[in-house]
PDB file of C-alpha atoms in Angstrom:
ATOM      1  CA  UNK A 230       0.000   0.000   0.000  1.00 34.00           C
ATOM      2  CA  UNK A 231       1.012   3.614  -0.759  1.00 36.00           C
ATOM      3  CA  UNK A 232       1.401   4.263   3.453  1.00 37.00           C
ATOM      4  CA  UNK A 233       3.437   1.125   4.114  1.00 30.00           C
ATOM      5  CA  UNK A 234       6.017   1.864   6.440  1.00 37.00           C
ATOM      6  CA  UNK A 235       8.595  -1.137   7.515  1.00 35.00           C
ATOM      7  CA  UNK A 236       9.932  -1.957  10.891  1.00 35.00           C
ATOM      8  CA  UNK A 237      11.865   0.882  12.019  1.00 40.00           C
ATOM      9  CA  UNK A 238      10.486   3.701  10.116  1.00 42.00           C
ATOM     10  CA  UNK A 239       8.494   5.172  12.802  1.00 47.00           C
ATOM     11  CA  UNK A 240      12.014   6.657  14.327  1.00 41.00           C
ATOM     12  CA  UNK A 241      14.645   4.292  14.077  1.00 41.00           C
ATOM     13  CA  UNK A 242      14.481   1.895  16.912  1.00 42.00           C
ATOM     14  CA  UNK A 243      11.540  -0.560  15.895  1.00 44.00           C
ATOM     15  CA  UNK A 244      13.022  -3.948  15.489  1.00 47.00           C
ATOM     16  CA  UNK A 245      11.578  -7.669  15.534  1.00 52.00           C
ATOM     17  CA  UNK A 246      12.023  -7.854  19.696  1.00 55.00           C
ATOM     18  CA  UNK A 247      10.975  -4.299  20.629  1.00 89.00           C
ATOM     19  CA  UNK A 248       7.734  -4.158  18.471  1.00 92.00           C
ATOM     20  CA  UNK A 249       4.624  -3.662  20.495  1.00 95.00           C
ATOM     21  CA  UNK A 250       2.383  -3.321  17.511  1.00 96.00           C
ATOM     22  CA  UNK A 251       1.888  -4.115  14.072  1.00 95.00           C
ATOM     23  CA  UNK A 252      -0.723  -3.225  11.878  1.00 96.00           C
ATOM     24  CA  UNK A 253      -0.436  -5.353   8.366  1.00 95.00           C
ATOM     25  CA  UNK A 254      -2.687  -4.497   5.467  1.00 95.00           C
ATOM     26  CA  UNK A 255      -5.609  -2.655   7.155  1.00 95.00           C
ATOM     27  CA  UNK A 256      -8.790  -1.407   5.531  1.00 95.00           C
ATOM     28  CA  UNK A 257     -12.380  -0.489   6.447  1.00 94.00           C
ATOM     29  CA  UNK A 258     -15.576  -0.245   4.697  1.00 90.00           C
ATOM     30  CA  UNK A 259     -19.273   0.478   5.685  1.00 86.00           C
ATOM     31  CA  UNK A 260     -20.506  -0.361   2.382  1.00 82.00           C
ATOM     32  CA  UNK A 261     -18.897  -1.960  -0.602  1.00 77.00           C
ATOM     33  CA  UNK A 262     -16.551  -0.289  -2.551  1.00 73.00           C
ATOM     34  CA  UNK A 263     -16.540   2.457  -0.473  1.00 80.00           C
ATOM     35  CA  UNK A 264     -13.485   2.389   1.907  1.00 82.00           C
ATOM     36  CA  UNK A 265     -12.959   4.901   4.643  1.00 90.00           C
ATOM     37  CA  UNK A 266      -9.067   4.023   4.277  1.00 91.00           C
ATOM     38  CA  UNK A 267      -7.356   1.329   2.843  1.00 92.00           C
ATOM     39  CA  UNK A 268      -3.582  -0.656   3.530  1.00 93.00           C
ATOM     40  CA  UNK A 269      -3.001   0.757   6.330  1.00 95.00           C
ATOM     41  CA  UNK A 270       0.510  -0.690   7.593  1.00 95.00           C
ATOM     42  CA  UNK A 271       3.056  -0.183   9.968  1.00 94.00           C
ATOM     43  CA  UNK A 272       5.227  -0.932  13.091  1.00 92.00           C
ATOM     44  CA  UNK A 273       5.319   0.889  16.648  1.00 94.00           C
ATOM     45  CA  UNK A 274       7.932   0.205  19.019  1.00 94.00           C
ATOM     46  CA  UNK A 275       7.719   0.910  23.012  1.00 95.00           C
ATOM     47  CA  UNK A 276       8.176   3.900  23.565  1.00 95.00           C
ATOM     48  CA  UNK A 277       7.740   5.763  20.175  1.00 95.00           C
ATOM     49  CA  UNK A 278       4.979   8.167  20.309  1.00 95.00           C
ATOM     50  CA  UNK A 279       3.017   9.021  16.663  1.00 95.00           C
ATOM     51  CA  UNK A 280       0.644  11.669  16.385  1.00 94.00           C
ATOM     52  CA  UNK A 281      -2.283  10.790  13.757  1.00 95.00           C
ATOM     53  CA  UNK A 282      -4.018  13.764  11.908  1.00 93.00           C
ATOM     54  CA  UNK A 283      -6.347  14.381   9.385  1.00 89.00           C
ATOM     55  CA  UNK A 284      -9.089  16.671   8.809  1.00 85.00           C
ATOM     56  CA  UNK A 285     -13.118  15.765   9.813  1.00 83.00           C
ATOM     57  CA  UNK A 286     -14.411  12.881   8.365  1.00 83.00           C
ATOM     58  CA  UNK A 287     -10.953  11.214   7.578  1.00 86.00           C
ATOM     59  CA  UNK A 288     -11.611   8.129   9.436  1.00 90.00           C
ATOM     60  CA  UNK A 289      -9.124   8.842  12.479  1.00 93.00           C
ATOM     61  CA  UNK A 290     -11.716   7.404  14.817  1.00 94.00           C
ATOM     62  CA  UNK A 291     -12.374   4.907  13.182  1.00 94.00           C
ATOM     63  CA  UNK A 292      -8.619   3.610  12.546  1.00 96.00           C
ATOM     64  CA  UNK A 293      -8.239   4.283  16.554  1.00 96.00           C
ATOM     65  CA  UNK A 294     -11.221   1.997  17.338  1.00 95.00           C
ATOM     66  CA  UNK A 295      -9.312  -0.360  14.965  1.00 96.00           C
ATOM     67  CA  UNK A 296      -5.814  -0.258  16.781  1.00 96.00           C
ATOM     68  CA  UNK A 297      -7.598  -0.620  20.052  1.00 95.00           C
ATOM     69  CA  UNK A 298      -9.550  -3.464  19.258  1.00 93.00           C
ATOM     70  CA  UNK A 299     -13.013  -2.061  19.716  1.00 93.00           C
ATOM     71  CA  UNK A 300     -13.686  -2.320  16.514  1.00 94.00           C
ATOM     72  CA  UNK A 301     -13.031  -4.853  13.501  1.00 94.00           C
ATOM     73  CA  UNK A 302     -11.729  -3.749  10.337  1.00 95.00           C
ATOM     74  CA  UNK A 303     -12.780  -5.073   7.018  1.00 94.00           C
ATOM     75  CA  UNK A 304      -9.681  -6.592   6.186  1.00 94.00           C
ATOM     76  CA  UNK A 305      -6.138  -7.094   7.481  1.00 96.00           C
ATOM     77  CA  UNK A 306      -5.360  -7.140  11.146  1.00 95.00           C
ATOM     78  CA  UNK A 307      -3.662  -5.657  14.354  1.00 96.00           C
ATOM     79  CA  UNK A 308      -0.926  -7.588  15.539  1.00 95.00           C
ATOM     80  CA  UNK A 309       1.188  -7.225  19.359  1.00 96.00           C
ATOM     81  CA  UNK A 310       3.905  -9.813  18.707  1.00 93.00           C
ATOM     82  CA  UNK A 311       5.447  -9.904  21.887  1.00 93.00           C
ATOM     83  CA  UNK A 312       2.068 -10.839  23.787  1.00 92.00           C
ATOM     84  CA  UNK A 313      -0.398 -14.436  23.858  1.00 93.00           C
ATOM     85  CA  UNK A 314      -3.625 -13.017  21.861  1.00 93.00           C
ATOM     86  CA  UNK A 315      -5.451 -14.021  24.847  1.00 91.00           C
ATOM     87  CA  UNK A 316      -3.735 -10.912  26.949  1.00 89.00           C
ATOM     88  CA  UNK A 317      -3.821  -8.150  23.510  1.00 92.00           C
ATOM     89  CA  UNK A 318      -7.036  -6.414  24.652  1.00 88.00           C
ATOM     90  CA  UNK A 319      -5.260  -6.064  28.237  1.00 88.00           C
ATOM     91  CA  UNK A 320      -2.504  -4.362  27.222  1.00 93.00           C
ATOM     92  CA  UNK A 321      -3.842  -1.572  25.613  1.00 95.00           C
ATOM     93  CA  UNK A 322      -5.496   1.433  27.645  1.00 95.00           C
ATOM     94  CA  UNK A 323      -7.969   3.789  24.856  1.00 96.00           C
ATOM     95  CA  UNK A 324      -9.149   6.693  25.355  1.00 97.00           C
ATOM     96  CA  UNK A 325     -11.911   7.152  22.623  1.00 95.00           C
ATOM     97  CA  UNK A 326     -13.241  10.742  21.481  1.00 92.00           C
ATOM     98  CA  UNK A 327     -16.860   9.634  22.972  1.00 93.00           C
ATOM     99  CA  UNK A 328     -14.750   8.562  26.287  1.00 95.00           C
ATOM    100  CA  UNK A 329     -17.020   5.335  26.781  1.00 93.00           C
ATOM    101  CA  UNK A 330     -18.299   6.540  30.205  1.00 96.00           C
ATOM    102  CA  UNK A 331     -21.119   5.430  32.342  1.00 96.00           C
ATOM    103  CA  UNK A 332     -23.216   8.639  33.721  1.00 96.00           C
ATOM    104  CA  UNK A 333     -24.162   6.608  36.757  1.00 96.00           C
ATOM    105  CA  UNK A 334     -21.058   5.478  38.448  1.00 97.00           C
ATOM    106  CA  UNK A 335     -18.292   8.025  40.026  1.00 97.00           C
ATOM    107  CA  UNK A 336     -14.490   8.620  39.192  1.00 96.00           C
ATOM    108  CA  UNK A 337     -13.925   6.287  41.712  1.00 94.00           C
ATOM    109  CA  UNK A 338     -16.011   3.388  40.614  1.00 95.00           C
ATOM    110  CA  UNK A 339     -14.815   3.664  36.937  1.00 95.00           C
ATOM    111  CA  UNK A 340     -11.292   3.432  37.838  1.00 92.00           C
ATOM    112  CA  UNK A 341     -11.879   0.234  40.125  1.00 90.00           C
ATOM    113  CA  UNK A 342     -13.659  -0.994  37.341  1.00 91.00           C
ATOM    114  CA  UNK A 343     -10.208  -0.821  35.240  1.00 88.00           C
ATOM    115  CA  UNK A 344      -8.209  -2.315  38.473  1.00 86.00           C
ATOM    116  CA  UNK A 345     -10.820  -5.217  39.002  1.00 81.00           C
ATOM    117  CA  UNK A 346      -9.511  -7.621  36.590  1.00 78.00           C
ATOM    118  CA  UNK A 347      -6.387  -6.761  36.872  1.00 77.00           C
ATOM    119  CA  UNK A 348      -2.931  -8.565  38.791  1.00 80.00           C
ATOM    120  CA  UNK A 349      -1.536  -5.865  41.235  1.00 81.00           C
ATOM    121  CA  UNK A 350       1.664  -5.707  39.144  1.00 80.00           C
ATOM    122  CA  UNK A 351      -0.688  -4.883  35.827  1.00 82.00           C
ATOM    123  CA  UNK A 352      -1.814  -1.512  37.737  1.00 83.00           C
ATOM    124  CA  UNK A 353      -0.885   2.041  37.941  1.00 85.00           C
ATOM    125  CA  UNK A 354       1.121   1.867  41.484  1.00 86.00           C
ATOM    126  CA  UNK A 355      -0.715   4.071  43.984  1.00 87.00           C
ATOM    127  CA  UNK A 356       2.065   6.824  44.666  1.00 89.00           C
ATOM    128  CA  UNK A 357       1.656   7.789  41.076  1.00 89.00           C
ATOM    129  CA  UNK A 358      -2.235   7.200  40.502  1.00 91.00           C
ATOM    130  CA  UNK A 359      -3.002   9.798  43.401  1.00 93.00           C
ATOM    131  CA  UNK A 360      -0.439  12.169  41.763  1.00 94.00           C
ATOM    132  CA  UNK A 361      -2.469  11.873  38.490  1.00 95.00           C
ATOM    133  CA  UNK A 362      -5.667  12.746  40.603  1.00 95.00           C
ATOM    134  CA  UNK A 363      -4.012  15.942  41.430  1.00 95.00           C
ATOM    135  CA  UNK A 364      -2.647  16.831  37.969  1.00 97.00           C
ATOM    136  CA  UNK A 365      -5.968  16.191  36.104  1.00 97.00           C
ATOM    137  CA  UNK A 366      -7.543  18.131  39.401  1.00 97.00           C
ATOM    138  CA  UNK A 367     -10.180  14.902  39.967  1.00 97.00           C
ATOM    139  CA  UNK A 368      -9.234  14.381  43.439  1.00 95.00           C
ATOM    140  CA  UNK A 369     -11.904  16.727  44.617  1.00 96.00           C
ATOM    141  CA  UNK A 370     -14.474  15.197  42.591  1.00 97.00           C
ATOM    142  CA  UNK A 371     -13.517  11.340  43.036  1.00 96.00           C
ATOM    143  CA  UNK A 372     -16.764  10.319  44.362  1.00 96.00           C
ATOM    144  CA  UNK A 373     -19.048  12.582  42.385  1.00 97.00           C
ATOM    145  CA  UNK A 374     -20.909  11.031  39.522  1.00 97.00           C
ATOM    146  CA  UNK A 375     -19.852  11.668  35.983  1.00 97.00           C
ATOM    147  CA  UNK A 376     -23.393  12.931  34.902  1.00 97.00           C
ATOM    148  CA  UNK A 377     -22.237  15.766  36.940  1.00 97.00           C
ATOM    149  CA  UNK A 378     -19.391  16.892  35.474  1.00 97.00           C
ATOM    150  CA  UNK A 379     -18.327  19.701  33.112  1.00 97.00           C
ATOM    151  CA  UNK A 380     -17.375  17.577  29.548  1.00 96.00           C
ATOM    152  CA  UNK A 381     -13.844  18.963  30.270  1.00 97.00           C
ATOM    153  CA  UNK A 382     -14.091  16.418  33.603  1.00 98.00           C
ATOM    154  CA  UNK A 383     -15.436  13.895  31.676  1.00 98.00           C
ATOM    155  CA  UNK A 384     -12.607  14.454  29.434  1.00 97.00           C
ATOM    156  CA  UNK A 385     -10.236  14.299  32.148  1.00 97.00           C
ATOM    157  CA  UNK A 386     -11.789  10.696  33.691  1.00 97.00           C
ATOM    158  CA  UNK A 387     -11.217   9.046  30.688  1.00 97.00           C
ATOM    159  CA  UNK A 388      -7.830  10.071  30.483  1.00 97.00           C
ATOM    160  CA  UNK A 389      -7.168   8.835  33.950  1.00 97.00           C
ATOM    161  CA  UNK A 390      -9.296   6.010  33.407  1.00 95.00           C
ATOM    162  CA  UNK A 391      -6.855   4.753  30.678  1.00 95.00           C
ATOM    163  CA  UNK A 392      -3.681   5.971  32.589  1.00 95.00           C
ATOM    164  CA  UNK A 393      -5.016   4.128  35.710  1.00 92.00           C
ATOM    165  CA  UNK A 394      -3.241   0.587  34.562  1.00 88.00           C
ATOM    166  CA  UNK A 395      -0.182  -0.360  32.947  1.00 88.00           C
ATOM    167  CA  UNK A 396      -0.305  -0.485  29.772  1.00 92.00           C
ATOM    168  CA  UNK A 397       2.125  -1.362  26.320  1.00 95.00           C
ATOM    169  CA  UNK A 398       0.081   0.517  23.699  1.00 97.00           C
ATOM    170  CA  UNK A 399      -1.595   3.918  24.722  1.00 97.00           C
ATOM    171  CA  UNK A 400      -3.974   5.162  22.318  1.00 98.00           C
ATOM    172  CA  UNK A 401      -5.903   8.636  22.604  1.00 97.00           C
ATOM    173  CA  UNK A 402      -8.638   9.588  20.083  1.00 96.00           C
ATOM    174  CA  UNK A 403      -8.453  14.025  20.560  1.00 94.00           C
ATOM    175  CA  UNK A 404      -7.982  13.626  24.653  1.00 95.00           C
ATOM    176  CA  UNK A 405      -7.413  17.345  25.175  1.00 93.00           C
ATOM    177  CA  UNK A 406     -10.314  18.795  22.791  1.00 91.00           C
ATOM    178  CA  UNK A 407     -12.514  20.039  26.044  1.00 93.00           C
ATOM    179  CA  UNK A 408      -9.326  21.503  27.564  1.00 94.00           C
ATOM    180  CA  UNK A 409      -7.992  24.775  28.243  1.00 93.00           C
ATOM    181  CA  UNK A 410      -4.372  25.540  27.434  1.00 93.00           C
ATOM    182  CA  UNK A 411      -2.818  25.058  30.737  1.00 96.00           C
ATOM    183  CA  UNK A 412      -4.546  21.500  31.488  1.00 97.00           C
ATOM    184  CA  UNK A 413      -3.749  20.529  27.689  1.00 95.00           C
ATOM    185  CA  UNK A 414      -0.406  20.681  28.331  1.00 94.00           C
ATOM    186  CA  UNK A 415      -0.799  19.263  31.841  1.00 96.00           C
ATOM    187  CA  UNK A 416      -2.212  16.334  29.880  1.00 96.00           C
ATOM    188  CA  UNK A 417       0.808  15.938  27.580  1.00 95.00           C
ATOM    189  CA  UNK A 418       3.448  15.912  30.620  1.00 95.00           C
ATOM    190  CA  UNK A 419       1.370  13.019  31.183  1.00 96.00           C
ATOM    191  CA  UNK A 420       1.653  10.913  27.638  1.00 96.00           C
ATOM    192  CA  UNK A 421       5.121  12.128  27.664  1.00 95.00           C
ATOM    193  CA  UNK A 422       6.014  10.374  30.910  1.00 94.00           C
ATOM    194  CA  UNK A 423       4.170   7.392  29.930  1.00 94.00           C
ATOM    195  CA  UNK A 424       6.441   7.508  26.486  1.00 95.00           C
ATOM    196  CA  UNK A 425       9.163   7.585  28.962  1.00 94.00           C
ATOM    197  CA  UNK A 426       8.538   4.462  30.621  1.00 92.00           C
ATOM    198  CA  UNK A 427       8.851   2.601  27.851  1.00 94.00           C
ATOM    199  CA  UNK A 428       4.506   2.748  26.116  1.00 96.00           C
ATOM    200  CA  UNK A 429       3.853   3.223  22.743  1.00 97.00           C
ATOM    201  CA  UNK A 430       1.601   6.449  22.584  1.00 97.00           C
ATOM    202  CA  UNK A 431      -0.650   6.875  19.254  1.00 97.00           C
ATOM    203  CA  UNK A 432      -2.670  10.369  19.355  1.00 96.00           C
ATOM    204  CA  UNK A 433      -5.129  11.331  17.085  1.00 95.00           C
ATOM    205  CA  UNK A 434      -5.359  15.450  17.229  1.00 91.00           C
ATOM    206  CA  UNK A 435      -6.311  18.270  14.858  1.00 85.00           C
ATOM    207  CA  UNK A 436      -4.127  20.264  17.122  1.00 83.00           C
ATOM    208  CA  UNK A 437      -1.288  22.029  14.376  1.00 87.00           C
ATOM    209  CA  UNK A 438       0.375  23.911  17.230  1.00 85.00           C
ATOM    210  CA  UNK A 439       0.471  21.296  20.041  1.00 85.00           C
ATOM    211  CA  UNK A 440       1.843  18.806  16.882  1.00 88.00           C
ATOM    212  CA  UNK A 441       4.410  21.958  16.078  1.00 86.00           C
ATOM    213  CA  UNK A 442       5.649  22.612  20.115  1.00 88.00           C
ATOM    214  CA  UNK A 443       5.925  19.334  21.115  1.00 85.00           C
ATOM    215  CA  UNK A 444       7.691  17.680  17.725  1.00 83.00           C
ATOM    216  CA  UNK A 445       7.209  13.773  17.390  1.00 88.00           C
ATOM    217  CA  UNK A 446       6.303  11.687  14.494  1.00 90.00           C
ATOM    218  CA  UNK A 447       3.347  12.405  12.422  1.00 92.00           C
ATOM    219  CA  UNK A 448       0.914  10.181  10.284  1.00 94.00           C
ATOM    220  CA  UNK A 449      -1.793  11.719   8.207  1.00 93.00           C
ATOM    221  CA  UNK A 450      -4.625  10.233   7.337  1.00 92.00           C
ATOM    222  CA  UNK A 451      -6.360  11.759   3.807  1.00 91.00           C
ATOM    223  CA  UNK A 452      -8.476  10.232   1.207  1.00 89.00           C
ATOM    224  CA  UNK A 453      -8.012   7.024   2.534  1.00 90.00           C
ATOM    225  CA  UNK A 454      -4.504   6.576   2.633  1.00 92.00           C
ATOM    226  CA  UNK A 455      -1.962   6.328   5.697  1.00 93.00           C
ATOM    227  CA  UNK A 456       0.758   7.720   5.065  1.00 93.00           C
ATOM    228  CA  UNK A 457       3.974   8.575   7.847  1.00 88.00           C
ATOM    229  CA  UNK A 458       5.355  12.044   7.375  1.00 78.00           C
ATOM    230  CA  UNK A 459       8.545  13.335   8.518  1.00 57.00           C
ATOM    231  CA  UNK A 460       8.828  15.919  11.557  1.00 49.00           C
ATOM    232  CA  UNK A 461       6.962  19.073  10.777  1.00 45.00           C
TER     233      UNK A 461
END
């Protein structure tokens, strides 16, 4: 396909042992002959961060939903080599752009829900999950439920939600769209630490200046095709 991108083209240090993700020959279509984007391949290592962008109606979502397994494409598939298929789903934390909440339970209940299933060693330690309460400013509102909160909030939840277990692959469908310049960059700090520690962040954003101030990889999405740019 006209996006393919081998091992190692996503900044250098993608190789057979520290791929976390491959995507090989994806497509999607809601009717036939009409593909929202087609061949869509490539590699992510641990701790290689991509931004995705493309304008409305692209099919950014829909690729995201893809990589995170909530969704099945029409054709190819999304591979993470280094795990038993049994544990993919677990080792990916998604933060979609409708953020999946349920209005009836609190912070607090949506974040145990994350933990329940999961070994002790699979979850965000403590020390650093309570300092994520007070950088996303959620501690005051931990038991209130989210049909309460502001959509920046809800936002905010998901985000923590996601960041609340351990995860390989971290994938983020616009996170800081309902935020305000100071807690968008807040928010960052955060997917740049978790870059750090070794995940593989994908972000989805129509953001042009937060792309140009904080330089990583880019991948547009347009007219269907996938295609990995160079730095802007």
């Amino acid at each position: 396909g006209e996006g393919y991108k081998p091992a190692g083209a996503l900044g250098g240090a993608s190789s057979k042992s520290s791929m976390v993700l491959a995507v090989q020959n994806l497509s999607k279509h809601y009717s036939p002959g009409q593909n929202v984007w087609s061949e869509v391949n490539f590699d992510l290592a641990g701790g290689e961060f991509l931004y995705i962008l493309g304008g409305s109606g692209a099919g950014k979502s829909s690729l995201l939903r893809c990589l995170a397994r909530s969704e099945s494409p029409s054709s190819g598939q999304v591979v993470l080599p280094q795990f038993p298929e049994k544990e993919w789903n677990r080792k990916i934390a998604f933060i979609p752009q409708d953020l999946g909440l349920i209005p009836e339970l609190t912070i607090r209940q949506h974040v145990e829900i994350v933990w329940h299933p999961l070994r002790l060693s699979d979850r965000t330690p403590q020390e650093l999950w309570e300092s994520y309460l007070n950088t996303l400013m959620l501690r005051p509102l931990l038991d209130k439920r989210v049909v309460t909160l502001s959509g920046g909030e809800k936002q905010r939840v998901a985000i923590l939600r996601a960041l609340s277990r351990k995860s390989e692959i971290l994938i983020a469908d616009e996170p800081t769209g309902a935020q305000d310049f100071e807690m968008t960059w807040k928010v960052m700090d955060l997917f740049m630490k978790q870059q750090a520690q070794g995940t593989a962040v994908l972000l989805a954003t129509h953001d042009l200046e937060m792309v140009r101030r904080l330089r990583k990889r880019c991948a547009v999405l347009k007219e269907g095709q996938f295609k990995v740019e160079d730095r802007l």
